[in-house]
Every structure is written in structure tokens, then in C-alpha cells.
Amino acid sequence: MCLIMTSTVAVQMSANAALPFFSEDKNEVPSLAPMLDKATPAIVTISVEGTQVSRQRVPEMFKHFFGGPDEQVQERPFKGLGSGVIIDADKGYVVTNNHVVENASEITVTLNDGREVTAKKLGADAQSDIALLKIEPDKLVALPLADSDKLRVGDFVVAIGNPFGLSQTVTSGIVSALGRSGLNIGGYENFIQTDAAINRGNSGGALVSLRGELVGINTAIFGPNGGNVGIGFAIPSNMMKSLVDQIIEFGEVRRGLLGILGQDVDSGLAEAMNLNVSKGAFVSEVSPDSAAEKSGIQAGDIITEINGITLVSFQELRAKVASKAAGSKIKLGLLRKGKKVNVEVVLGDATQTVVAAKEIHPALEGATLANGKTKQGDQGVVISEIAARSPASMIGLQDGDVIIGVNRQKIDNVLALRGALDSSKGVIALSVIRGNTSLYLVIR
């Protein structure tokens, strides 16, 4: 048994001699240290300070007896720690999670060599939890990007970050799953799952291949007590790069829009529709004049591939489309009545969407929705042209209201609202800004 194991290791070392964890010195044992020597200088610690503003509506009975404003505003200072990755040394670009730097008025980046520099936030996207920072490009080291679409379950990966303030912590594991969604962590979910230990403070750090290339941005964990139990999630590097490129070019994310409704393909749907596939995105409805309709996609189609990559679920399709810029071209592989069909789609612009609310949810029928902002400058979905005695008016919506959240999940456009409502079950609480007042409206 020992001889067989020894022989196997020798063959494996010979086949992978070019990998960075194998030293040129044949007397040394395999180690990740050579790769980490090159990768860790690109991982930074992020410290933030700011003020958290919370608004609470004052109940009518208290206003009647005591008078006063319609809402109470509380300001609370906060400090936080997270991680980040230098992706461009010449321009000083650092990627992290949006939730690490959200509401921060001061952002400080601590480099691997101990230098502390002030960072400027160039842009962020709450729905995908990505933020782009800029620091002075002085003797920086960047982490090269991998093609995350080539990842396979079982690939070895390393997580590098700042858990619990312990900077430059390295943990290792494998890719446990790909295309994870439905976790209610963010608006667009297409996560890499890993068992490399990720803890509080790792957010925004790097998930790295054994070649020292960035495959993902660590963003969340699944744990009953907030600690690592071997289930962590990272945003794929390809998705991150597409969003960052939009922030660099436009100062914001301008999402592409396909214009379909649908659901995952599962065994029940496959049996009911007499399908010969068990994975993919089933198209139940195509929006009029949408990018999907213009490309020839039809209700009943099953989307099985995007740009040659096999799709697992409808949520994965949503996330990948939402990471593409408006006007981008994508190639979709379809199954239509058992036959394979390939279509090329030029994505629409989700930031310019105006739709009838009944296309989003029956309870919103009677209102027109459009992307917009609150008086405070927060992005959301603006209600306009609401019909009297309509379902939308019956739940309490008014002309000019701005929906900014669903069940405590932030939404910043119509596409995000549709996705949040699609994934919500049971009672739904809409977070609404009405003028200077915040309130919740419930859909049962």
C-alpha cells in the first residue's frame, strides 16, 4: 500500500512540475509557500469608519398624544474591518465587497508591507456585493485573474484575508460546488462554494487557485453561529471583472436585461413537460419588445447554455446576465421541442426599464414601475400612474413611492425587484420611502 501511494505521489509531482507550489529544489516537499509569496502581497486589510443612519416611523397614536415629526432619525458611528484584493497595480484598483465599505466615510487600506493608505470608492453594486476602490499606485502587487468559468468541483483553492482582524490568514480547501443560488445573500447569486475556512473579516478577500490566480471574491459563509463550518461562498472572478469594468467605464453598473420570466428545470417540470433534461432555465414568459423577443426566444424554451457554459438553474442565468453590461452580446443554447437552437442576444438596459407592475407581481397590478432614486439619493423602484382601487393601491402604495427593499433585501432597480419577489415565499414586506419617511407595506 505504501509503495503504491509513494509511486502515485511521484507521478503527480512530475506531471505538475510547473505548478508554483513545487520548488525547484527536488529535496523540498510540496508546499503552497512559493505561490503564496507571490499572491499575498496583493491581499489587503480594509478598515472603515462611518455613520449608520436609521429611520423609524413614529406610530400615529404617539403623534396624536405627543406631537413631533413623522419619523425618528438615529445616527450611530461604526467601525469595521474587511479584506480586499489589488487587481491592477498600475492604477491602484482594489476590489472588495460592497457590505465592507457601505456607508463608510473613511476607508483605509493596509498593505502587506504594513503601509496604510487612504482609499477612494469609485463605485459599488449592492445587488452583487462588489465595490471598487482606488489607492495611490505606489509599488503595488496585483493578483492575476483566472477564468472562473473553467473551475471544476474538486479543484483546490486557497482563501486569503483578514478574519477577526488576523491579517494575511491563509486557509485551503476545494471547490465544493458551482453556481450556488437561492441563498438570499444578495440579489444576484452565482456563488462558488468552498470548504476553505472563511470567517468574519474574510469578506472581500481572495479565493485563489494553486497557480496563484484570483478565482473569486470571498463574500459570505453559512454557519449557525457566524463561524466557519466548511461552507463558504465567493463571487466568481469573471462576474466580478464584468461589474468592475462597468464601474470603471460608467461610474456605476449598467446591467443588461434579457426580458424573460421562468424557473429552474427540475424533475417535476421535466416530467410534466416531457423534457429530456434535468437542469437549465425554463422560459415561461417573454416580455414584449425585449432583447429575448428580438432574438427569437419563445415561451417553453429551455436555456441550457450561456456563451458555451452549461447552466444549472434560472438563478444562475439571472446572475450571469445581470453581470453583463447593457448592449453586450451573449450566445444562448436552447432546447425547443427537443431540438437544439442557438441564438445571439444583444442585452437591453435594465437601468432604463419601465414596466407595468402586474408583470412583476399580481399584488402590484395597477402601478407603473420605473428605475429611479429617493430624495436622499438612494436607488430604487419608483411607483407612478397608480390606478385607484387597484391591488397596488389596496396594499397602500402611492404615486411617488420608491421601493428600496424586499424582506430586508436591498433592491435598486426593476430587475432586482422582480428577482427578489420571485424568490420570496409567504408574507412579503416592501421597504418603501415616501418623501422623507420610511415605511413597510405587507403583501400577504
Short mmCIF file of C-alpha atoms in Angstrom, two decimals:
data_model
loop_
_atom_site.label_atom_id
_atom_site.label_comp_id
_atom_site.label_asym_id
_atom_site.label_seq_id
_atom_site.Cartn_x
_atom_site.Cartn_y
_atom_site.Cartn_z
CA MET A 1 0.00 0.00 0.00
CA CYS A 2 2.77 2.42 0.92
CA LEU A 3 4.64 1.66 -2.27
CA ILE A 4 1.58 2.38 -4.36
CA MET A 5 0.98 5.68 -2.59
CA THR A 6 4.59 6.73 -2.96
CA SER A 7 4.55 5.90 -6.65
CA THR A 8 1.35 7.89 -7.16
CA VAL A 9 2.80 10.96 -5.47
CA ALA A 10 5.94 10.77 -7.58
CA VAL A 11 3.94 10.66 -10.81
CA GLN A 12 1.71 13.52 -9.65
CA MET A 13 4.72 15.70 -8.82
CA SER A 14 6.29 15.01 -12.19
CA ALA A 15 3.06 15.82 -14.07
CA ASN A 16 2.63 19.11 -12.20
CA ALA A 17 6.25 20.23 -12.02
CA ALA A 18 5.35 23.66 -13.41
CA LEU A 19 2.86 24.46 -10.66
CA PRO A 20 4.02 27.19 -8.25
CA PHE A 21 3.81 25.07 -5.11
CA PHE A 22 6.63 22.81 -6.33
CA SER A 23 10.09 24.13 -5.52
CA GLU A 24 12.96 23.80 -7.97
CA ASP A 25 14.83 22.12 -5.14
CA LYS A 26 13.94 18.42 -5.50
CA ASN A 27 14.81 17.83 -1.86
CA GLU A 28 11.95 20.04 -0.63
CA VAL A 29 8.45 18.70 -0.04
CA PRO A 30 5.50 20.16 -1.98
CA SER A 31 4.34 23.44 -0.44
CA LEU A 32 1.98 26.32 -1.18
CA ALA A 33 4.58 28.78 0.14
CA PRO A 34 6.14 29.69 -3.25
CA MET A 35 2.72 30.56 -4.66
CA LEU A 36 1.69 32.47 -1.54
CA ASP A 37 4.91 34.50 -1.61
CA LYS A 38 3.65 35.96 -4.89
CA ALA A 39 -0.06 36.14 -4.06
CA THR A 40 -0.26 37.53 -0.51
CA PRO A 41 1.22 40.99 -1.33
CA ALA A 42 -1.94 41.60 -3.40
CA ILE A 43 -4.27 40.97 -0.44
CA VAL A 44 -5.02 43.98 1.78
CA THR A 45 -6.83 44.76 5.01
CA ILE A 46 -9.63 47.33 4.80
CA SER A 47 -10.62 49.46 7.80
CA VAL A 48 -13.73 51.63 7.60
CA GLU A 49 -15.39 54.31 9.69
CA GLY A 50 -18.73 55.98 9.14
CA THR A 51 -22.16 56.79 10.47
CA GLN A 52 -25.14 54.47 10.26
CA VAL A 53 -28.40 56.37 9.77
CA SER A 54 -31.65 54.60 10.70
CA ARG A 55 -35.16 55.95 10.24
CA GLN A 56 -38.17 54.67 12.15
CA ARG A 57 -41.72 55.75 11.52
CA VAL A 58 -43.50 57.13 14.59
CA PRO A 59 -46.84 55.34 15.23
CA GLU A 60 -49.92 57.50 14.72
CA MET A 61 -51.08 57.11 18.34
CA PHE A 62 -47.83 58.61 19.66
CA LYS A 63 -48.01 61.52 17.23
CA HIS A 64 -51.58 62.19 18.40
CA PHE A 65 -50.65 62.38 22.09
CA PHE A 66 -47.16 63.84 21.94
CA GLY A 67 -46.88 65.52 18.56
CA GLY A 68 -43.48 65.65 16.87
CA PRO A 69 -42.14 64.54 13.47
CA ASP A 70 -43.40 61.65 11.35
CA GLU A 71 -40.21 59.69 11.90
CA GLN A 72 -37.28 59.38 14.23
CA VAL A 73 -33.79 59.57 12.79
CA GLN A 74 -30.90 57.98 14.67
CA GLU A 75 -27.22 58.29 13.77
CA ARG A 76 -24.72 55.79 15.12
CA PRO A 77 -20.98 55.81 14.39
CA PHE A 78 -19.43 52.50 13.37
CA LYS A 79 -16.07 50.92 12.59
CA GLY A 80 -15.39 47.77 10.62
CA LEU A 81 -12.74 45.50 9.15
CA GLY A 82 -12.65 43.50 5.96
CA SER A 83 -10.38 42.36 3.17
CA GLY A 84 -9.61 43.41 -0.37
CA VAL A 85 -7.66 42.37 -3.47
CA ILE A 86 -5.42 44.53 -5.67
CA ILE A 87 -6.40 43.72 -9.27
CA ASP A 88 -4.48 46.50 -11.07
CA ALA A 89 -1.13 47.62 -9.63
CA ASP A 90 -0.59 50.42 -12.17
CA LYS A 91 -3.93 52.11 -11.49
CA GLY A 92 -4.29 51.19 -7.81
CA TYR A 93 -7.60 49.34 -8.20
CA VAL A 94 -8.74 47.30 -5.19
CA VAL A 95 -11.83 45.08 -5.19
CA THR A 96 -13.80 44.25 -2.06
CA ASN A 97 -17.39 43.54 -1.00
CA ASN A 98 -19.94 46.33 -1.02
CA HIS A 99 -21.05 45.42 2.50
CA VAL A 100 -17.48 46.03 3.75
CA VAL A 101 -17.42 49.70 2.67
CA GLU A 102 -21.13 50.56 2.58
CA ASN A 103 -21.91 53.87 4.33
CA ALA A 104 -18.21 54.36 5.10
CA SER A 105 -16.95 57.94 5.15
CA GLU A 106 -13.32 56.92 5.72
CA ILE A 107 -11.64 53.89 4.10
CA THR A 108 -8.09 52.90 4.99
CA VAL A 109 -6.19 50.14 3.19
CA THR A 110 -3.31 48.40 4.96
CA LEU A 111 -0.89 46.78 2.53
CA ASN A 112 1.04 43.58 3.04
CA ASP A 113 4.22 45.54 3.81
CA GLY A 114 2.50 47.50 6.61
CA ARG A 115 1.81 50.75 4.75
CA GLU A 116 -1.53 52.44 5.43
CA VAL A 117 -3.12 54.42 2.60
CA THR A 118 -6.43 56.19 2.16
CA ALA A 119 -8.79 54.70 -0.42
CA LYS A 120 -11.49 56.32 -2.55
CA LYS A 121 -14.61 54.37 -3.51
CA LEU A 122 -15.08 54.57 -7.29
CA GLY A 123 -18.36 52.68 -7.30
CA ALA A 124 -20.28 49.75 -5.87
CA ASP A 125 -23.11 47.37 -6.61
CA ALA A 126 -25.20 46.22 -3.66
CA GLN A 127 -27.02 43.52 -5.63
CA SER A 128 -23.84 41.61 -6.43
CA ASP A 129 -21.94 42.84 -3.32
CA ILE A 130 -18.98 44.23 -5.27
CA ALA A 131 -17.16 47.53 -4.64
CA LEU A 132 -14.17 49.09 -6.42
CA LEU A 133 -11.66 51.23 -4.53
CA LYS A 134 -8.67 53.24 -5.72
CA ILE A 135 -5.42 53.82 -3.84
CA GLU A 136 -2.16 55.51 -4.75
CA PRO A 137 -0.36 53.13 -7.19
CA ASP A 138 2.97 53.08 -5.38
CA LYS A 139 4.92 49.79 -5.52
CA LEU A 140 1.80 47.62 -5.57
CA VAL A 141 1.42 43.96 -6.47
CA ALA A 142 -1.72 42.78 -8.28
CA LEU A 143 -3.25 39.32 -8.38
CA PRO A 144 -3.75 37.94 -11.91
CA LEU A 145 -7.31 36.88 -12.76
CA ALA A 146 -8.29 33.34 -13.64
CA ASP A 147 -11.15 32.30 -15.92
CA SER A 148 -13.64 31.23 -13.26
CA ASP A 149 -15.81 29.54 -15.90
CA LYS A 150 -13.11 26.86 -16.13
CA LEU A 151 -13.36 25.94 -12.43
CA ARG A 152 -14.41 22.40 -11.62
CA VAL A 153 -15.80 20.89 -8.45
CA GLY A 154 -12.83 19.36 -6.69
CA ASP A 155 -10.27 21.98 -7.76
CA PHE A 156 -8.00 23.03 -4.90
CA VAL A 157 -8.32 26.66 -3.76
CA VAL A 158 -6.87 28.92 -1.07
CA ALA A 159 -8.69 31.70 0.81
CA ILE A 160 -6.60 34.71 1.89
CA GLY A 161 -7.95 37.51 4.05
CA ASN A 162 -8.32 39.19 7.40
CA PRO A 163 -10.58 37.02 9.60
CA PHE A 164 -11.23 38.52 13.04
CA GLY A 165 -8.50 41.11 12.36
CA LEU A 166 -5.83 38.43 11.82
CA SER A 167 -4.33 39.83 8.63
CA GLN A 168 -2.83 37.66 5.88
CA THR A 169 -4.52 34.49 7.10
CA VAL A 170 -4.38 31.61 4.61
CA THR A 171 -6.73 28.61 4.57
CA SER A 172 -7.08 25.88 1.98
CA GLY A 173 -9.79 23.61 0.62
CA ILE A 174 -11.53 22.64 -2.58
CA VAL A 175 -14.32 23.94 -4.77
CA SER A 176 -17.34 22.22 -3.22
CA ALA A 177 -19.97 23.38 -5.73
CA LEU A 178 -20.54 25.88 -8.52
CA GLY A 179 -23.48 28.11 -9.46
CA ARG A 180 -24.93 28.23 -5.95
CA SER A 181 -28.05 30.41 -5.71
CA GLY A 182 -31.27 30.74 -3.72
CA LEU A 183 -29.37 31.58 -0.53
CA ASN A 184 -30.94 35.05 -0.07
CA ILE A 185 -27.47 36.52 0.45
CA GLY A 186 -27.74 39.01 -2.40
CA GLY A 187 -29.86 39.99 -5.37
CA TYR A 188 -27.81 38.08 -7.96
CA GLU A 189 -26.34 34.82 -6.77
CA ASN A 190 -23.95 32.62 -8.72
CA PHE A 191 -21.52 31.63 -5.99
CA ILE A 192 -18.52 29.36 -5.85
CA GLN A 193 -18.93 27.20 -2.74
CA THR A 194 -15.76 26.16 -0.92
CA ASP A 195 -14.77 24.39 2.27
CA ALA A 196 -11.68 26.60 2.69
CA ALA A 197 -12.23 28.26 6.07
CA ILE A 198 -13.87 31.68 5.68
CA ASN A 199 -14.79 33.72 8.75
CA ARG A 200 -15.91 37.22 9.67
CA GLY A 201 -13.39 39.66 8.24
CA ASN A 202 -12.61 37.47 5.21
CA SER A 203 -15.25 39.38 3.25
CA GLY A 204 -13.71 40.94 0.16
CA GLY A 205 -10.65 38.71 0.31
CA ALA A 206 -9.30 36.40 -2.35
CA LEU A 207 -10.14 32.85 -3.34
CA VAL A 208 -7.03 31.77 -5.22
CA SER A 209 -6.15 28.81 -7.42
CA LEU A 210 -2.98 26.81 -6.89
CA ARG A 211 -1.48 28.80 -9.74
CA GLY A 212 -1.82 31.98 -7.71
CA GLU A 213 -4.69 33.38 -9.79
CA LEU A 214 -7.83 35.04 -8.45
CA VAL A 215 -10.87 32.81 -9.00
CA GLY A 216 -13.31 34.54 -6.63
CA ILE A 217 -14.02 37.24 -4.05
CA ASN A 218 -14.98 35.74 -0.68
CA THR A 219 -18.31 37.19 0.39
CA ALA A 220 -20.34 35.03 2.79
CA ILE A 221 -20.47 31.97 5.00
CA PHE A 222 -23.19 29.58 6.03
CA GLY A 223 -22.93 28.98 9.77
CA PRO A 224 -25.44 28.81 12.63
CA ASN A 225 -23.26 30.89 14.97
CA GLY A 226 -21.48 33.12 12.49
CA GLY A 227 -18.40 30.88 12.41
CA ASN A 228 -16.90 28.63 9.78
CA VAL A 229 -18.49 25.20 9.33
CA GLY A 230 -16.88 24.45 5.98
CA ILE A 231 -19.45 26.20 3.78
CA GLY A 232 -18.24 29.48 2.31
CA PHE A 233 -19.20 31.40 -0.80
CA ALA A 234 -17.26 33.52 -3.27
CA ILE A 235 -18.24 35.70 -6.23
CA PRO A 236 -16.66 34.28 -9.42
CA SER A 237 -13.81 36.36 -10.84
CA ASN A 238 -15.46 36.61 -14.28
CA MET A 239 -18.61 38.07 -12.74
CA MET A 240 -16.54 40.49 -10.65
CA LYS A 241 -14.49 41.65 -13.63
CA SER A 242 -17.56 42.38 -15.75
CA LEU A 243 -19.06 44.51 -12.98
CA VAL A 244 -15.78 46.29 -12.22
CA ASP A 245 -15.29 47.11 -15.92
CA GLN A 246 -18.71 48.81 -15.91
CA ILE A 247 -17.85 50.82 -12.79
CA ILE A 248 -14.58 51.94 -14.37
CA GLU A 249 -16.29 52.97 -17.62
CA PHE A 250 -19.57 54.43 -16.34
CA GLY A 251 -19.04 55.02 -12.62
CA GLU A 252 -21.86 52.58 -11.97
CA VAL A 253 -23.17 49.17 -13.00
CA ARG A 254 -25.40 49.31 -16.09
CA ARG A 255 -26.93 45.88 -16.15
CA GLY A 256 -28.01 44.05 -19.21
CA LEU A 257 -31.61 42.82 -19.41
CA LEU A 258 -32.80 39.68 -21.18
CA GLY A 259 -36.53 40.13 -20.57
CA ILE A 260 -37.88 36.73 -19.59
CA LEU A 261 -39.67 35.09 -16.70
CA GLY A 262 -39.04 31.49 -15.77
CA GLN A 263 -37.92 28.91 -13.28
CA ASP A 264 -35.42 26.13 -12.70
CA VAL A 265 -35.77 22.90 -14.61
CA ASP A 266 -36.36 20.11 -12.08
CA SER A 267 -37.65 16.55 -12.21
CA GLY A 268 -41.27 17.63 -11.74
CA LEU A 269 -41.16 20.14 -14.58
CA ALA A 270 -39.23 17.73 -16.77
CA GLU A 271 -41.91 15.06 -16.29
CA ALA A 272 -44.81 17.48 -16.82
CA MET A 273 -43.31 18.96 -19.99
CA ASN A 274 -41.85 15.66 -21.23
CA LEU A 275 -38.34 17.09 -21.23
CA ASN A 276 -35.13 15.11 -21.65
CA VAL A 277 -33.02 17.46 -19.49
CA SER A 278 -32.88 17.93 -15.73
CA LYS A 279 -31.01 21.24 -15.48
CA GLY A 280 -31.32 24.66 -17.05
CA ALA A 281 -33.64 27.67 -17.15
CA PHE A 282 -37.24 27.16 -18.30
CA VAL A 283 -38.74 30.20 -20.07
CA SER A 284 -42.35 30.71 -19.00
CA GLU A 285 -42.85 34.20 -20.46
CA VAL A 286 -41.04 36.55 -22.83
CA SER A 287 -41.57 40.29 -22.28
CA PRO A 288 -42.81 42.22 -25.33
CA ASP A 289 -40.16 44.17 -27.25
CA SER A 290 -37.43 42.74 -25.02
CA ALA A 291 -33.97 41.55 -26.02
CA ALA A 292 -35.22 37.98 -25.67
CA GLU A 293 -38.17 38.52 -28.03
CA LYS A 294 -35.98 40.28 -30.60
CA SER A 295 -33.58 37.32 -30.60
CA GLY A 296 -36.38 34.80 -31.14
CA ILE A 297 -36.56 33.23 -27.68
CA GLN A 298 -40.01 31.74 -27.04
CA ALA A 299 -42.04 30.70 -24.03
CA GLY A 300 -41.42 26.99 -23.46
CA ASP A 301 -37.75 27.17 -24.45
CA ILE A 302 -35.17 25.76 -22.08
CA ILE A 303 -31.94 27.75 -21.89
CA THR A 304 -29.14 25.26 -21.27
CA GLU A 305 -26.00 27.27 -22.09
CA ILE A 306 -24.67 30.83 -21.95
CA ASN A 307 -21.56 31.58 -24.00
CA GLY A 308 -20.84 27.86 -24.21
CA ILE A 309 -21.06 27.29 -20.44
CA THR A 310 -23.68 24.84 -19.19
CA LEU A 311 -26.36 26.39 -16.97
CA VAL A 312 -27.54 24.76 -13.78
CA SER A 313 -30.50 26.98 -12.90
CA PHE A 314 -32.60 30.01 -13.77
CA GLN A 315 -30.98 31.91 -10.91
CA GLU A 316 -27.55 31.29 -12.41
CA LEU A 317 -28.79 32.66 -15.75
CA ARG A 318 -30.16 35.77 -13.99
CA ALA A 319 -26.86 36.39 -12.22
CA LYS A 320 -24.73 35.93 -15.32
CA VAL A 321 -26.94 38.17 -17.44
CA ALA A 322 -27.07 40.80 -14.68
CA SER A 323 -23.29 40.91 -14.55
CA LYS A 324 -23.10 41.78 -18.25
CA ALA A 325 -23.29 45.39 -19.42
CA ALA A 326 -26.26 46.72 -21.35
CA GLY A 327 -25.61 46.26 -25.06
CA SER A 328 -23.44 43.19 -24.53
CA LYS A 329 -23.80 40.26 -26.90
CA ILE A 330 -24.30 36.80 -25.46
CA LYS A 331 -24.86 33.42 -27.07
CA LEU A 332 -27.53 31.17 -25.62
CA GLY A 333 -28.04 27.48 -26.25
CA LEU A 334 -31.72 26.44 -26.18
CA LEU A 335 -33.80 23.32 -26.33
CA ARG A 336 -37.03 23.87 -28.25
CA LYS A 337 -39.34 20.89 -28.62
CA GLY A 338 -36.39 18.59 -28.17
CA LYS A 339 -34.19 20.31 -30.77
CA LYS A 340 -31.10 22.39 -30.08
CA VAL A 341 -31.26 26.04 -31.09
CA ASN A 342 -28.53 28.69 -30.75
CA VAL A 343 -29.36 32.39 -30.58
CA GLU A 344 -27.33 35.56 -30.20
CA VAL A 345 -28.82 38.22 -27.93
CA VAL A 346 -27.98 41.91 -27.58
CA LEU A 347 -28.95 42.67 -23.98
CA GLY A 348 -31.25 45.55 -23.17
CA ASP A 349 -30.64 48.17 -20.47
CA ALA A 350 -32.07 47.30 -17.05
CA THR A 351 -31.45 50.85 -15.81
CA GLN A 352 -33.98 52.24 -18.30
CA THR A 353 -36.76 49.76 -17.67
CA VAL A 354 -40.34 50.96 -17.32
CA VAL A 355 -42.86 48.15 -16.88
CA ALA A 356 -46.42 47.51 -15.82
CA ALA A 357 -46.26 46.24 -12.25
CA LYS A 358 -48.59 43.30 -12.95
CA GLU A 359 -45.68 41.76 -14.90
CA ILE A 360 -43.69 41.74 -11.65
CA HIS A 361 -46.28 40.56 -9.08
CA PRO A 362 -50.11 40.37 -9.06
CA ALA A 363 -50.32 42.46 -5.87
CA LEU A 364 -48.62 45.36 -7.68
CA GLU A 365 -51.13 45.46 -10.53
CA GLY A 366 -52.36 48.97 -11.24
CA ALA A 367 -49.00 50.70 -10.85
CA THR A 368 -46.25 51.55 -13.31
CA LEU A 369 -42.68 50.93 -12.18
CA ALA A 370 -39.52 52.68 -13.25
CA ASN A 371 -35.96 52.82 -12.02
CA GLY A 372 -35.25 55.97 -10.03
CA LYS A 373 -33.99 57.47 -6.79
CA THR A 374 -35.32 58.69 -3.46
CA LYS A 375 -34.91 62.30 -2.34
CA GLN A 376 -31.96 61.09 -0.31
CA GLY A 377 -30.28 59.78 -3.47
CA ASP A 378 -30.79 56.05 -2.86
CA GLN A 379 -31.58 53.96 -5.93
CA GLY A 380 -34.85 52.09 -6.05
CA VAL A 381 -38.07 51.49 -8.00
CA VAL A 382 -40.39 54.47 -8.37
CA ILE A 383 -44.18 53.99 -8.36
CA SER A 384 -46.10 56.10 -10.87
CA GLU A 385 -49.51 56.23 -12.53
CA ILE A 386 -51.18 54.13 -9.85
CA ALA A 387 -54.81 53.25 -10.53
CA ALA A 388 -57.49 53.86 -7.93
CA ARG A 389 -58.85 50.73 -6.20
CA SER A 390 -56.18 48.61 -7.85
CA PRO A 391 -54.34 45.83 -5.98
CA ALA A 392 -51.31 48.13 -5.71
CA SER A 393 -53.35 50.90 -4.10
CA MET A 394 -55.05 48.40 -1.77
CA ILE A 395 -51.73 47.39 -0.18
CA GLY A 396 -51.02 51.07 0.45
CA LEU A 397 -48.72 52.12 -2.38
CA GLN A 398 -48.98 55.72 -3.56
CA ASP A 399 -47.80 57.68 -6.56
CA GLY A 400 -44.19 58.72 -5.98
CA ASP A 401 -43.31 55.95 -3.53
CA VAL A 402 -39.88 54.40 -4.01
CA ILE A 403 -39.42 50.69 -3.20
CA ILE A 404 -35.88 50.13 -1.90
CA GLY A 405 -36.15 46.65 -0.35
CA VAL A 406 -37.97 43.33 -0.20
CA ASN A 407 -37.87 41.35 3.06
CA ARG A 408 -34.82 43.36 4.20
CA GLN A 409 -33.02 42.65 0.93
CA LYS A 410 -31.97 45.84 -0.83
CA ILE A 411 -33.16 46.39 -4.38
CA ASP A 412 -32.06 49.19 -6.69
CA ASN A 413 -33.91 48.58 -9.95
CA VAL A 414 -36.92 46.86 -11.52
CA LEU A 415 -34.91 43.78 -12.46
CA ALA A 416 -33.75 43.35 -8.86
CA LEU A 417 -37.33 43.83 -7.59
CA ARG A 418 -38.57 41.12 -9.94
CA GLY A 419 -35.87 38.72 -8.79
CA ALA A 420 -36.46 39.42 -5.10
CA LEU A 421 -40.21 38.88 -5.42
CA ASP A 422 -39.71 35.71 -7.48
CA SER A 423 -37.55 34.20 -4.73
CA SER A 424 -39.76 35.34 -1.81
CA LYS A 425 -42.27 32.99 -0.26
CA GLY A 426 -45.15 33.66 2.13
CA VAL A 427 -45.60 37.17 3.53
CA ILE A 428 -43.60 39.84 1.67
CA ALA A 429 -42.57 43.14 3.29
CA LEU A 430 -41.80 46.02 0.93
CA SER A 431 -39.44 48.70 2.27
CA VAL A 432 -40.74 52.00 0.90
CA ILE A 433 -39.52 55.59 1.01
CA ARG A 434 -42.34 58.16 0.85
CA GLY A 435 -40.85 61.64 0.76
CA ASN A 436 -38.71 61.80 3.88
CA THR A 437 -40.49 58.91 5.60
CA SER A 438 -39.61 55.22 5.52
CA LEU A 439 -42.28 52.55 5.99
CA TYR A 440 -43.09 48.89 5.37
CA LEU A 441 -46.02 47.63 3.30
CA VAL A 442 -47.02 43.99 3.55
CA ILE A 443 -48.14 41.66 0.75
CA ARG A 444 -49.91 38.54 2.01
#
